[in-house]
Amino acid sequence: MSHPTRNPDTRTLATVAHTAFFLLLGASLLRFLLRHPGEPRTPWIIALSITLALLYVLGPALGAAPTARRLLWLGLVVTTWVVLVVLAPSFAWCAVPLFFTALRTLPPRAAVVLVALLTGFVVIAQMKLSKSFDPNLLLAPPAVAALATAVFVHMERQAQAQRELIDDLIRTRRELAATERREGTLAERQRLSMEIHDTLAQNLSSQQMLLQAADRTWDTDPATARGHVRTATGIAAHGLAEARRLVHDLAPSELADGAGLAEALRALGAGPDIEVRFHLEGTPAPLPDRVQSALLRIAQGALANIREHSGARTAALTLSFLGDQVVLDIADDGHGFAEPRTGAAERGHGLPAMRARVRQLGGTLTIESTPGEGTVLSAAIPLEPAP
């Protein structure tokens, strides 16, 4: 049986049982002294009463677990009480608090057996005190024992259920914390993968294309080759700044020093062969850092796709403030592409990364493209209403 003193109700019941034991023991001793003054057994009764009281006081110090010392202590208490009842049957009612002691110390089945034996001994002692047959003396002790046992067992089951509930809550809280940590880790990994794709990977891809172009034209057109090298050098410097920003987890370098999203978008380019125009519509409103970073990364990723895949000559960025949302449109005059059928997986990492960024902010990403007619990508992100 588990340790019941952890439950406040059980502790209260134990205190009441201890108090009742000493009250019954004192009342039984006083009754014996008043009813049997000067009897030869009186010193033995007094000595056994004191011994029983001292043994009972030692009980709480031994704990409630059924250890060898606790079992030995319980055996001494019961034996002393039995001898005392044999000498003076009026001490039989001290068995009621002993019921709780047995139930708190022994396993359930052993405790019930001991309670039954104590109850039988109480009935015999009460019958010896009675001058005639009294049904109450035969039925009352078993009824009291059954009631005490039922109350204790009920409280112990409630305490056990409460402990199990607390354990479940603690375990659930730990599992929830572990799940949140895993989700946070996965979200951070996804964010970093998108950051790397939209910055370092795109910059490296642009440098590779420019250096390959410079290598092809180095002998035939040195001026153009040097221009490609200078552009690649600028992209490399930009990539270095992005790498440092990723290490320190700062805002995009284009938004550093208080630069706004419109200024950062206006400064973007798609390479020497593509003209990029920027338009601002509506009344600009302050945007959260997350929204500015996401829209800037989407624009960078879209321009990288335009440069590498579209064959476009011009691209237009339009940032629109529509009150309850901000919309970024990126359009090009490239050769376009056939939109994938519904449910088909998108190739590459760029478009899924853009969709993930917009989805994290509660927005939507739409793409309209037709072969030979260019592509329009639109990212709409809702804004919280101004107070």
Coordinates of C-alpha atoms in Angstrom, one line a residue, residues 18 21 52 55-56 58-60 62-82 94-95 97-107 110-115 118:
H18 CA -3.8 9.2 16.9
F21 CA -6.2 6.3 20.4
L52 CA 1.5 0.9 24.7
L55 CA 5.1 2.3 21.4
Y56 CA 2.4 4.1 19.7
L58 CA 7.3 5.7 18.1
G59 CA 5.1 4.7 15.1
P60 CA 5.2 7.9 13.1
L62 CA 9.2 4.7 11.5
G63 CA 7.2 5.8 8.5
A64 CA 4.2 4.1 6.9
A65 CA 6.1 1.8 4.5
P66 CA 6.0 -2.0 5.5
T67 CA 9.6 -2.2 6.5
A68 CA 11.0 -4.8 8.9
R69 CA 11.2 -2.3 11.7
R70 CA 7.7 -1.1 11.0
L71 CA 6.3 -4.6 11.0
L72 CA 8.1 -5.4 14.2
W73 CA 6.7 -2.3 15.8
L74 CA 3.2 -3.2 14.7
G75 CA 3.6 -6.7 16.2
L76 CA 4.7 -5.2 19.6
V77 CA 1.8 -2.8 19.6
V78 CA -0.8 -5.5 18.9
T79 CA 0.8 -7.9 21.3
T80 CA 0.8 -5.3 24.1
W81 CA -2.8 -4.4 23.4
V82 CA -3.9 -8.1 23.4
C94 CA -8.5 1.0 21.6
A95 CA -8.6 -1.4 18.6
P97 CA -7.4 3.5 15.9
L98 CA -5.3 0.3 15.5
F99 CA -7.4 -0.5 12.5
F100 CA -6.1 2.5 10.7
T101 CA -2.5 1.7 11.8
A102 CA -2.8 -1.8 10.3
L103 CA -4.3 -0.4 7.1
R104 CA -1.6 2.1 6.7
T105 CA 1.2 -0.3 7.4
L106 CA 0.3 -3.7 5.9
P107 CA -0.6 -4.7 2.3
A110 CA -2.9 -8.7 5.3
A111 CA -4.4 -5.5 6.8
V112 CA -7.9 -6.8 6.3
V113 CA -7.0 -10.1 8.0
L114 CA -5.5 -8.3 11.0
V115 CA -8.5 -6.0 11.3
L118 CA -8.7 -7.5 16.1

